[in-house]
Coordinates of C-alpha atoms and ligand atoms in Angstrom, one line a residue:
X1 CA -23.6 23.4 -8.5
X2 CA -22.6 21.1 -4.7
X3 CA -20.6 18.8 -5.2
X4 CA -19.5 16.5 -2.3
X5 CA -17.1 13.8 -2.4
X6 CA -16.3 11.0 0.5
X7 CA -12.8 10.3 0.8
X8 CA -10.3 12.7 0.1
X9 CA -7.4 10.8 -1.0
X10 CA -6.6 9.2 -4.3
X11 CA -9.7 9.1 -6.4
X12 CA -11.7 11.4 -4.2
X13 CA -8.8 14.0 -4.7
X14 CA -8.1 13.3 -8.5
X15 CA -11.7 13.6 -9.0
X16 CA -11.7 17.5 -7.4
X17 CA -8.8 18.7 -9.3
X18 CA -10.2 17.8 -12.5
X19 CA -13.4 19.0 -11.7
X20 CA -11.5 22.2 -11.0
X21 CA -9.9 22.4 -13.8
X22 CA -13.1 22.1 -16.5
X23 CA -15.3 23.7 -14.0
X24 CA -14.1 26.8 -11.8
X25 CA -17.4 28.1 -10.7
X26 CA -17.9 23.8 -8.9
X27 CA -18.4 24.2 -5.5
X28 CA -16.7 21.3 -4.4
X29 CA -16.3 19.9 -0.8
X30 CA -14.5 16.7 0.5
X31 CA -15.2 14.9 3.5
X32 CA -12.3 12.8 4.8
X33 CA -13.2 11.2 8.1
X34 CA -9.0 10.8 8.7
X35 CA -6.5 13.2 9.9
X36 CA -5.3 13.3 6.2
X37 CA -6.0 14.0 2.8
X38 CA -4.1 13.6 -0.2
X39 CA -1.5 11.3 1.6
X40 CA 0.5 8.6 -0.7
X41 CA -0.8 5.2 1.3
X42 CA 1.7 3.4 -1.3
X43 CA 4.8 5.1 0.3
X44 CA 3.4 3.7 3.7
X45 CA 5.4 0.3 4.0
X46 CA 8.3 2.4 2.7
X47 CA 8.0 5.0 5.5
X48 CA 7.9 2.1 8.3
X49 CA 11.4 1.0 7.1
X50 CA 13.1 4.6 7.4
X51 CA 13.9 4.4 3.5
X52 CA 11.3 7.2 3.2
X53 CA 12.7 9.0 6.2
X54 CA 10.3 12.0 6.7
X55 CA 6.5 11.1 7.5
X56 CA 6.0 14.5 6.1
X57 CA 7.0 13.2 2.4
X58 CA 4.1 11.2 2.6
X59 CA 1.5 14.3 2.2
X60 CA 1.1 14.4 -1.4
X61 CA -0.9 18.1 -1.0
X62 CA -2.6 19.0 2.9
X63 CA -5.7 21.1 3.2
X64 CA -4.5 24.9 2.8
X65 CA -3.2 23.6 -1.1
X66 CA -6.1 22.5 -2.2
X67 CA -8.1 24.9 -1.4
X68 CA -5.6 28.0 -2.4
X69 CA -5.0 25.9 -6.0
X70 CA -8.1 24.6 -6.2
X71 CA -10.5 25.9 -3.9
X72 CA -11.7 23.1 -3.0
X73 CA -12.7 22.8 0.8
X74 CA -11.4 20.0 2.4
X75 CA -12.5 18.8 5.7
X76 CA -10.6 16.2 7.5
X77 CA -11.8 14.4 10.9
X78 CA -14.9 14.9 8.8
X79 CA -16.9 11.3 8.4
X80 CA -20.0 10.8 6.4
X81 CA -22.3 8.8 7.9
X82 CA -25.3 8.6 6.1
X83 CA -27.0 9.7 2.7
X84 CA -30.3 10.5 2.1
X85 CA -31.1 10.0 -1.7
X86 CA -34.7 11.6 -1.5
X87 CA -33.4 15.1 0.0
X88 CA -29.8 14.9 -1.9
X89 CA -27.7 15.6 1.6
X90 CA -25.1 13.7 3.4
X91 CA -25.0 13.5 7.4
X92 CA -21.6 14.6 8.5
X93 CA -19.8 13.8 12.0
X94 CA -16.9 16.1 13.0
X95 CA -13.8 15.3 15.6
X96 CA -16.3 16.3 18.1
X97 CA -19.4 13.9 17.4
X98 CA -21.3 16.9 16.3
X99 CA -23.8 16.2 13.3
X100 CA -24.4 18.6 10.0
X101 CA -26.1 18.0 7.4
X102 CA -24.8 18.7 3.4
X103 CA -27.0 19.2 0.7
X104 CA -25.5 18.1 -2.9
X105 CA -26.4 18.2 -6.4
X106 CA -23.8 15.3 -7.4
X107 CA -22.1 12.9 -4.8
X108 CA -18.9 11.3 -5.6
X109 CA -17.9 8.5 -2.9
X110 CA -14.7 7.3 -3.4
X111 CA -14.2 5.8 0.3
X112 CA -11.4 3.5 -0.2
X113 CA -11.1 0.0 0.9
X114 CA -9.9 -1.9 4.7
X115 CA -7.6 -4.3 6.0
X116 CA -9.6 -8.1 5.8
X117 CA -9.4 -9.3 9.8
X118 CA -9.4 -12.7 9.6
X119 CA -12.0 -13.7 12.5
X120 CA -9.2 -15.2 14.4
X121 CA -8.9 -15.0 18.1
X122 CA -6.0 -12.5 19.1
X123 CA -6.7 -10.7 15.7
X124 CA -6.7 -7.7 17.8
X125 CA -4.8 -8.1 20.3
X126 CA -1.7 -5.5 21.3
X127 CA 1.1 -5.5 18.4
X128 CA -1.0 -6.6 15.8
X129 CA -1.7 -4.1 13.3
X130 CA -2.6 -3.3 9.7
X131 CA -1.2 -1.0 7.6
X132 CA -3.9 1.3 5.8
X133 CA -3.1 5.4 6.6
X134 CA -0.7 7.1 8.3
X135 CA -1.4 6.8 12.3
X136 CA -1.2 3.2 11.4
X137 CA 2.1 3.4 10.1
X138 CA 3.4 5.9 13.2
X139 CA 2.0 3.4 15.6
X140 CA 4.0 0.3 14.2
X141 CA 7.0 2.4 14.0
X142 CA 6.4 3.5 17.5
X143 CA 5.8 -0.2 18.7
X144 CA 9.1 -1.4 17.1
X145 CA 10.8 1.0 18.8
X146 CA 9.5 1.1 22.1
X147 CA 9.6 -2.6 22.7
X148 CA 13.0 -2.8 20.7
X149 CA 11.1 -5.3 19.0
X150 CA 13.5 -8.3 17.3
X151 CA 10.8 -10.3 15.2
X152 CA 8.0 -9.8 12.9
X153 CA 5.5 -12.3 11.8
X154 CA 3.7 -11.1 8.1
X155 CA 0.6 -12.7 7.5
X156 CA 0.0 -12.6 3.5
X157 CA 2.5 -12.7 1.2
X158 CA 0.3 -10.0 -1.5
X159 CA 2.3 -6.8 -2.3
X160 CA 1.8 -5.0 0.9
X161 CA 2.8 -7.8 3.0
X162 CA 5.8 -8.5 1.1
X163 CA 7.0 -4.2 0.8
X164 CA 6.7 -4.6 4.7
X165 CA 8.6 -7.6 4.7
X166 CA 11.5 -6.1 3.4
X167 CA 10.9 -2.7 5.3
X168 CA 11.0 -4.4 8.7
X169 CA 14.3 -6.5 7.6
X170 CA 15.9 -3.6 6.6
X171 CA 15.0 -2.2 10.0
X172 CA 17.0 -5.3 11.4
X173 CA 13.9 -7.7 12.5
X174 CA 13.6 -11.3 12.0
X175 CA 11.0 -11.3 9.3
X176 CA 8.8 -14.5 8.7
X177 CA 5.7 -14.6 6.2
X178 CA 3.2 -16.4 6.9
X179 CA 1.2 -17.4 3.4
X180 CA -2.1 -19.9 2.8
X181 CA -1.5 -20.2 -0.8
X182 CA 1.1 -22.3 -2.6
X183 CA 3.7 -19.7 -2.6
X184 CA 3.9 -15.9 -1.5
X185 CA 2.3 -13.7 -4.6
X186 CA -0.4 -16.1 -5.1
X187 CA -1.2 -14.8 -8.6
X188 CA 2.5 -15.0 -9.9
X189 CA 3.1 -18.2 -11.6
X190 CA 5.1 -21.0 -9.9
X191 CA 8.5 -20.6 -11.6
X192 CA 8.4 -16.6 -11.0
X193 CA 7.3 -17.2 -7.1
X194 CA 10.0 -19.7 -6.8
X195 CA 12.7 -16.8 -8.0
X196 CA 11.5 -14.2 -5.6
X197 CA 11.5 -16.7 -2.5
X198 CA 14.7 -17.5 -3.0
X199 CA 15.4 -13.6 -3.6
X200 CA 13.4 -13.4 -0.1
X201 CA 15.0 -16.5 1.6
X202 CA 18.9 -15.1 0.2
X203 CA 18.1 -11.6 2.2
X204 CA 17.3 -13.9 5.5
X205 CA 13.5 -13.7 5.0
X206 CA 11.5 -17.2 6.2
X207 CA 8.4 -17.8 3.8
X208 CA 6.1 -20.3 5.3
X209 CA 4.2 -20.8 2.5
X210 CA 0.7 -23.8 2.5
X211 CA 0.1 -22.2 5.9
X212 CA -2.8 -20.0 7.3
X213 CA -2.8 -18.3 10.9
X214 CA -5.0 -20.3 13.4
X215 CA -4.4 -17.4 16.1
X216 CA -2.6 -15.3 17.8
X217 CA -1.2 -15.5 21.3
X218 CA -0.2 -12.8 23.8
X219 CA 2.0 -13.9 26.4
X220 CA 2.9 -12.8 29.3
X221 CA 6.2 -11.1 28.6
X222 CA 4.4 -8.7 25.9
X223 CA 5.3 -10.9 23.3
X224 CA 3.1 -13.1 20.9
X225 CA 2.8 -16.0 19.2
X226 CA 1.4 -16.7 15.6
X227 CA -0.2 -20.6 15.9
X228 CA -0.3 -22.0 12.0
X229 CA -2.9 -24.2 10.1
X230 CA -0.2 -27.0 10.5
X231 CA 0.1 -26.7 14.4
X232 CA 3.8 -24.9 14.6
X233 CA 4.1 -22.1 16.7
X234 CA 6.1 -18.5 15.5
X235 CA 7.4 -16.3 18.2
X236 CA 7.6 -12.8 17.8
X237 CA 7.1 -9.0 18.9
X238 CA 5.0 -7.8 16.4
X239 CA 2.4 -9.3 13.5
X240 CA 1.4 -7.1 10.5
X241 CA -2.1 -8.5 8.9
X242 CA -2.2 -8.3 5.4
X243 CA -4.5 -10.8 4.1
X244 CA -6.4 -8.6 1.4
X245 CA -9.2 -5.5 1.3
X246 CA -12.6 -5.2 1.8
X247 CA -14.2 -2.2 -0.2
X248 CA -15.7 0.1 1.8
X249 CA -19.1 0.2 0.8
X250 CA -21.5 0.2 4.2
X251 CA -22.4 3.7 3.4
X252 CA -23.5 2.9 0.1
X253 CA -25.4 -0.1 1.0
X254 CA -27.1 1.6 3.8
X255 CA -28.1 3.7 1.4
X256 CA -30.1 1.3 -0.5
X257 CA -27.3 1.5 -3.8
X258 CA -26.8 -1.7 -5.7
X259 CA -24.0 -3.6 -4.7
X260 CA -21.5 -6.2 -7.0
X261 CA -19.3 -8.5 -6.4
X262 CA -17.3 -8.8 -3.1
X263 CA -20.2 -6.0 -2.1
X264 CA -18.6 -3.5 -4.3
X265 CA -20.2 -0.3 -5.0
X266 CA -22.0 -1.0 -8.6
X267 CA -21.4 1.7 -10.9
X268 CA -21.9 2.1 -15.0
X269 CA -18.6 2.7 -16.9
X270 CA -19.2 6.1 -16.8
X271 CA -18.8 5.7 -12.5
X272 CA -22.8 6.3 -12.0
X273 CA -23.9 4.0 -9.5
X274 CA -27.8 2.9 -9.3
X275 CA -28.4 6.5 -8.1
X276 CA -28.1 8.9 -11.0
X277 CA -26.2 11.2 -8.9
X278 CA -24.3 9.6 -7.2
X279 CA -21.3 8.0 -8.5
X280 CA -18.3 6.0 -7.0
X281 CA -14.7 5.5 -7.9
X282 CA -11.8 3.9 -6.3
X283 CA -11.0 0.5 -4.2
X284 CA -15.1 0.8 -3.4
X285 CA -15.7 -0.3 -6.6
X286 CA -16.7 -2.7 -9.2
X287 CA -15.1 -3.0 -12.5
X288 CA -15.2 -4.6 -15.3
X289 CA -12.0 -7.2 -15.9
X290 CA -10.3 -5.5 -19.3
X291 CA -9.3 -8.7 -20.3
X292 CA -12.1 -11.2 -19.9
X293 CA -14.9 -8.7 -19.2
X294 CA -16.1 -10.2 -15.9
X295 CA -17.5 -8.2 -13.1
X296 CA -14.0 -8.0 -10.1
X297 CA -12.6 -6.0 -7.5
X298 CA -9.3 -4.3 -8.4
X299 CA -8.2 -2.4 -5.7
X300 CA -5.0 -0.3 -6.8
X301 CA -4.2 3.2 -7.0
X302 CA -3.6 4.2 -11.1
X303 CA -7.2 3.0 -11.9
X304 CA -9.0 5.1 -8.7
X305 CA -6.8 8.2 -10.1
X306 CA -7.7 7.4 -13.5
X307 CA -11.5 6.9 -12.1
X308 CA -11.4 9.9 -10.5
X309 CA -10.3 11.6 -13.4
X310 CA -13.2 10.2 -15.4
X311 CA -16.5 11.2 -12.8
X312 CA -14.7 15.3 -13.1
X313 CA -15.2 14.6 -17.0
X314 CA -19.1 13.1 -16.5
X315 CA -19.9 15.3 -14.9
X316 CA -18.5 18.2 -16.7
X317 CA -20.5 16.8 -19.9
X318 CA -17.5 14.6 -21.6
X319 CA -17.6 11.9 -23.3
X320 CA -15.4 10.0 -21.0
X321 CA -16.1 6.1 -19.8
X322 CA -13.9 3.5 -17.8
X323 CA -12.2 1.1 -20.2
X324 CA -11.7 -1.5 -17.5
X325 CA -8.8 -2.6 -15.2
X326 CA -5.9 -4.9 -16.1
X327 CA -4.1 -5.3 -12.8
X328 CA -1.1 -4.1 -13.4
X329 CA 1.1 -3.5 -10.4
X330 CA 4.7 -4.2 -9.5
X331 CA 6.2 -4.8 -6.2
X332 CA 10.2 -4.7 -5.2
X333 CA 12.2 -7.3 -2.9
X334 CA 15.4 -5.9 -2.3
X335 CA 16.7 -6.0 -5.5
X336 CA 14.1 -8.0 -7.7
X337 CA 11.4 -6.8 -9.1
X338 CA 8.5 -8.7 -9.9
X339 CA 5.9 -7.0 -12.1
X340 CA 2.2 -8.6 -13.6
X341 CA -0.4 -7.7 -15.9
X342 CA -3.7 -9.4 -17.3
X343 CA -4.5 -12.6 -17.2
X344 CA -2.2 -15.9 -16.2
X345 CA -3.9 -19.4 -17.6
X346 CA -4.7 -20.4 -13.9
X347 CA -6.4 -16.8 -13.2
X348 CA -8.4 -17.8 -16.5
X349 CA -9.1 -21.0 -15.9
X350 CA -10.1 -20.4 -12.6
X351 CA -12.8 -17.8 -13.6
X352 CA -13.8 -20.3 -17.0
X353 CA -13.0 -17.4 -18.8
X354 CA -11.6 -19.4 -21.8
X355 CA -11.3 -22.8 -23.0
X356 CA -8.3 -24.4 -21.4
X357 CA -7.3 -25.5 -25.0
X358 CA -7.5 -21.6 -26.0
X359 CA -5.0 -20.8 -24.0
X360 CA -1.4 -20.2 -24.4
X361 CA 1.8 -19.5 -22.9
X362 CA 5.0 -19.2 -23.4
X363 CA 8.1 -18.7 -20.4
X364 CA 11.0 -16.9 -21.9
X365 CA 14.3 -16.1 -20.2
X366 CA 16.5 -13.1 -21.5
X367 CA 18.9 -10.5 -20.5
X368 CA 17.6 -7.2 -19.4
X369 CA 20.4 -5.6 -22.4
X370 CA 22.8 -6.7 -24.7
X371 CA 24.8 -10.0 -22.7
X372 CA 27.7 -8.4 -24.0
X373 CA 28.0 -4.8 -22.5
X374 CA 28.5 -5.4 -18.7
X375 CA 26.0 -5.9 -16.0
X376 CA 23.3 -7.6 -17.8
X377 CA 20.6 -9.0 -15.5
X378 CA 18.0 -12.0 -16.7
X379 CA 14.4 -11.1 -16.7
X380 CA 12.2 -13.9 -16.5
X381 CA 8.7 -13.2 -18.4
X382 CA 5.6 -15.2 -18.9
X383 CA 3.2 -14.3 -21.3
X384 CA -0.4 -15.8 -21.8
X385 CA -2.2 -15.7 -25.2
X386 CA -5.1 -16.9 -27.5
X387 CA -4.3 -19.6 -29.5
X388 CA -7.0 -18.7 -31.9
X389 CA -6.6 -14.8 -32.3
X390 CA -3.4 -14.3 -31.1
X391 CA -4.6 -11.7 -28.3
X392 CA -1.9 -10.8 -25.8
X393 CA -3.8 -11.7 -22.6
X394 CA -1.2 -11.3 -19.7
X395 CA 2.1 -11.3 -18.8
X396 CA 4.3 -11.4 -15.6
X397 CA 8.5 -11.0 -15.3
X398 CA 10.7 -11.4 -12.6
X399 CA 14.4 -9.6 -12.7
X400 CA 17.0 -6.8 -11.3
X401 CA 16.2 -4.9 -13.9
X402 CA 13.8 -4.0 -16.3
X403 CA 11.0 -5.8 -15.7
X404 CA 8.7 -3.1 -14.8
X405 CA 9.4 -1.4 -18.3
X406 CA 8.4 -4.4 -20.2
X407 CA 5.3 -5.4 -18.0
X408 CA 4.1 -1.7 -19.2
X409 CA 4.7 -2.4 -22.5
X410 CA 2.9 -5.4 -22.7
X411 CA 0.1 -3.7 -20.9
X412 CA -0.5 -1.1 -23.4
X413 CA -0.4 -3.6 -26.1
X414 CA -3.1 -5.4 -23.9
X415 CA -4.8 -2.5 -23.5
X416 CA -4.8 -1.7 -27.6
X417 CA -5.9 -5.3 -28.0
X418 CA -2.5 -6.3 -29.4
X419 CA -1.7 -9.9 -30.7
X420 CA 1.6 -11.9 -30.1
X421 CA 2.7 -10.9 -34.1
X422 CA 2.1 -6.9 -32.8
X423 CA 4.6 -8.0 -29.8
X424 CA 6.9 -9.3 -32.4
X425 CA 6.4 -5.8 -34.2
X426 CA 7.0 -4.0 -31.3
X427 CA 10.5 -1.4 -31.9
X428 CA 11.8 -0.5 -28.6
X429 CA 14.4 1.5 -27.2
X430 CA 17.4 -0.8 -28.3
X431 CA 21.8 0.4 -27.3
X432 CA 23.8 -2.0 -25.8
X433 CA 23.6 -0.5 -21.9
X434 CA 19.8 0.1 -22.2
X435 CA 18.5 -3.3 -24.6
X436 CA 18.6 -5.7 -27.5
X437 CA 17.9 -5.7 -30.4
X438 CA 15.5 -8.6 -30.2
X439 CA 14.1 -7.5 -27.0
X440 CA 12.7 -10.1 -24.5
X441 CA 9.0 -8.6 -25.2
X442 CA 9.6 -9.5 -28.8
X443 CA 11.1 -12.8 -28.0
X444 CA 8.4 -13.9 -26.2
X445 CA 6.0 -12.7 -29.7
X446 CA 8.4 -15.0 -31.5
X447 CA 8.1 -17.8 -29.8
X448 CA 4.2 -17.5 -29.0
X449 CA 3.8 -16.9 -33.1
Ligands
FAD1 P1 -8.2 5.8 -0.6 O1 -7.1 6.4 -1.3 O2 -7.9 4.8 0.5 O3 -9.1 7.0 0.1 C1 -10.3 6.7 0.7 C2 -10.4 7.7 1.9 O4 -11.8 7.7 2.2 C3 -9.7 7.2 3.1 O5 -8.7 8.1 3.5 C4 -10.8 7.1 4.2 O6 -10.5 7.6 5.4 C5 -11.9 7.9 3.6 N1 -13.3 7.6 4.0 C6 -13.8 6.3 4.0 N2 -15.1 6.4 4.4 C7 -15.4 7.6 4.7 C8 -16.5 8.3 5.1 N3 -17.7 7.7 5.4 N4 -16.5 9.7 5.3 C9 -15.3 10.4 5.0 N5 -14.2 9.8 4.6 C10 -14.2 8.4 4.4 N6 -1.8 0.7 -5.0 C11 -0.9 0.6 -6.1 O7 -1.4 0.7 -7.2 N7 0.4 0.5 -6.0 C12 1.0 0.4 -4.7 O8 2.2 0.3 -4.6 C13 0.1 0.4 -3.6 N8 0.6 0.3 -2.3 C14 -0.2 0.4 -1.3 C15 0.4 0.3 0.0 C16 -0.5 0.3 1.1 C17 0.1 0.2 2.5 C18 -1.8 0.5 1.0 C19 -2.7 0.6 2.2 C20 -2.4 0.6 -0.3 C21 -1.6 0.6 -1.4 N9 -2.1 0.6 -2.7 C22 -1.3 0.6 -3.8 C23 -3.5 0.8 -2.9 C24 -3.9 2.2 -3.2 O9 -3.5 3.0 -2.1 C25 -5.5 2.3 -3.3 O10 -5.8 1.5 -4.4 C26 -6.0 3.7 -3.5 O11 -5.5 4.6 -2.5 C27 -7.5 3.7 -3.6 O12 -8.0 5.0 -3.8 P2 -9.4 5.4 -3.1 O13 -9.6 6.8 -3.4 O14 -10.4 4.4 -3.6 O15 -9.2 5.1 -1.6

């Protein structure tokens, strides 16, 4: 059987090596309308600060690999542009405007999401950019250098914008974020935000937080100017746009499949969109909200693999589904790590997912090891519960070290519908260098119990 997939990076790819793997005889092609498949968009901001020197460590598997593992075809430069349900093909434009047309038996789109552009005036104007693939990353780089450019304006202060933030200062720019909300991190609670801006505003970064972009200047000299919400004006040499994705759903909707929220592609929790073959996976996408159930748009990369994963199995005839996504993710600044999962009481309140008196939490403060073997760090951890059951709902840390390790743990009790008593329960690693023997994670069970 033809199976085509649109988008050949995370889910699009994870989806054809499963399908690979259960199915040799697939005949599996992937469109990818950039120059590159299979390349690790996460390691992006990382690339534009030289700590991931080579641009070449960003090219997870090329072409030529997934075809001689997998035989897969993959064809990049290669954009579908339209889908005609009633005759099962997909129109296909190559680098040189010329159209094919593909037939399938099953259609997998997993076409990624784009930079939000704010409708701003100077929103594209020279030495503004987004960062979203590759050539996006070289031209940045290649702008900084060209123009030996001394000062960056970030606008957003979500995970992308603040990885770049640090890149670019590690670079040896004037960083300034720009954020609307309250505080950069807008889902982190207030007492966590305020440890990573001071982390931020120690390593010379400015946060101008409660303060939206108006526009965007260019003078003269090459240079611009980022006007705020509050009148002030920040000079600089380049602006990097990171206010937040839009799924990519156009071709889907042109194609008369149902929509969600945010216009995400719809799909079942077995990925089958309104179309019984075709199916979606990825940023596109809708999902269900593990924790409260509600429709949302979770755009990160472990639930599009996981996604992908899950179509191959479909399809394939197991009895695979999509649990849900939690929104767990983690982002560095300098040293700190900050790291979320589930549900905070504002992110419930805010969606009137629970009763206000429902909902608890508990802030807990406690080395990341034993305070008496040398180097301990603190890790700062919120966690938000039930009152009534007990369910662990979310949790969110900030720290040097650690963090990350107990945000997963508290995500897999999430995910097994654990209670505060189970986090009590938990038995972790514990040696002096490495924990304690009443780890944080169980501390915060204690005192939530
Ligand atoms: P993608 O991996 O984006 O792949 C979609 C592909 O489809 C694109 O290459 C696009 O060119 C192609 N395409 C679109 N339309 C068509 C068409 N019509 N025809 C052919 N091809 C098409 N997530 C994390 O969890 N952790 C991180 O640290 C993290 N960091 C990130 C940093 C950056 C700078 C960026 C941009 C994203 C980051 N993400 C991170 C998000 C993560 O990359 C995405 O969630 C993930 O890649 C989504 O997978 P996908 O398959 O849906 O889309």
């Amino acid at each position: 059987r033809k199976i085509v997939i649109v988008g050949g990076v995370a889910g699009g790819g994870s989806a054809a090596a499963r399908l690979k793997r259960l199915d040799e005889s697939a005949n599996i092609t992937i469109f990818e309308k950039g120059p590159y498949n299979a390349f690790a968009n996460c390691g992006l901001p990382f690339y534009v600060g030289g700590i991931i020197p080579k641009e070449k460590s960003l090219l997870v598997s090329s072409q030529k690999q997934f075809k001689d593992y997998f035989d897969v075809d993959v064809k990049t430069n290669h954009e579908v542009i339209s889908i005609d349900r009633k005759n099962k093909t997909v129109s296909v434009k190559d680098a040189s405007d010329n159209i094919s047309v593909v037939p399938y038996d099953k259609l997998i789109l997993s076409p990624g999401s784009r930079p939000f552009i704010p409708d701003i005036n100077g929103a594209n104007a020279p030495g503004v950019f987004q960062l979203r693939d590759i050539p996006d990353s070289r031209q940045i780089k290649a702008w900084i250098e060209s123009r030996n450019a001394k000062k960056a304006v970030i606008i957003g202060g979500g995970f992308i914008g603040l990885e770049m933030a640090e890149s670019l200062k590690v670079k040896g720019l004037d960083v300034t974020v720009l954020e609307r909300a309250p505080h950069v991190m807008p889902n982190l609670a207030d007492e966590l935000a305020t440890v990573l801006e001071s982390k931020m505003k120690e390593k010379g970064i400015a946060v101008n937080a409660n303060n939206g972009v108006k526009e965007i200047i260019s003078k003269e000299d090459n240079s611009l100017e980022v006007v705020c919400n509050d009148g002030s004006a920040l000079p600089c040499d380049l602006v990097v746009m990171s206010v937040g994705v839009l799924p990519n759903s156009e071709l889907a909707k042109a194609a008369g499949l149902e929509l969600g929220v945010k216009g995400c592609i719809k799909v079942d929790d077995h990925m089958q969109t309104s179309d019984p073959d075709i199916y979606a996976v990825g940023d596109a996408i809708q999902v269900k909200d593990y924790v409260t159930g509600f429709d949302t748009h979770i755009p990160l990369a472990g639930p599009a693999n996981r996604q992908g994963r899950i179509v191959a199995d479909v399809l394939c005839g197991l009895n695979s589904y999509y649990r849900g996504s939690q929104g767990t993710s983690v982002c560095g600044m300098f040293d700190l790590c900050v790291a979320m999962t589930g549900q905070t009481r504002a992110s419930l309140l805010r969606s009137k997912a629970m009763n206000p008196d429902d909902i608890g939490t508990v802030c807990v403060h406690s080395p990341n090891h034993a305070n008496y073997y040398p180097g301990s760090t603190p890790i700062h951890l919120d966690l938000t519960f039930d009152r009534r059951t007990g369910a662990v709902l979310g949790a969110q840390a900030v720290g040097v070290q650690g963090v990350d390790k107990r945000i997963d743990v508290i995500s897999s009790y999430i995910h097994m519908k654990g209670t505060v008593t189970d986090l009590v329960q938990a038995e972790l690693c514990y040696s002096p260098p490495y924990g304690a023997a009443k780890d944080i994670v169980n501390l915060a069970g204690m005192v939530a119990e």
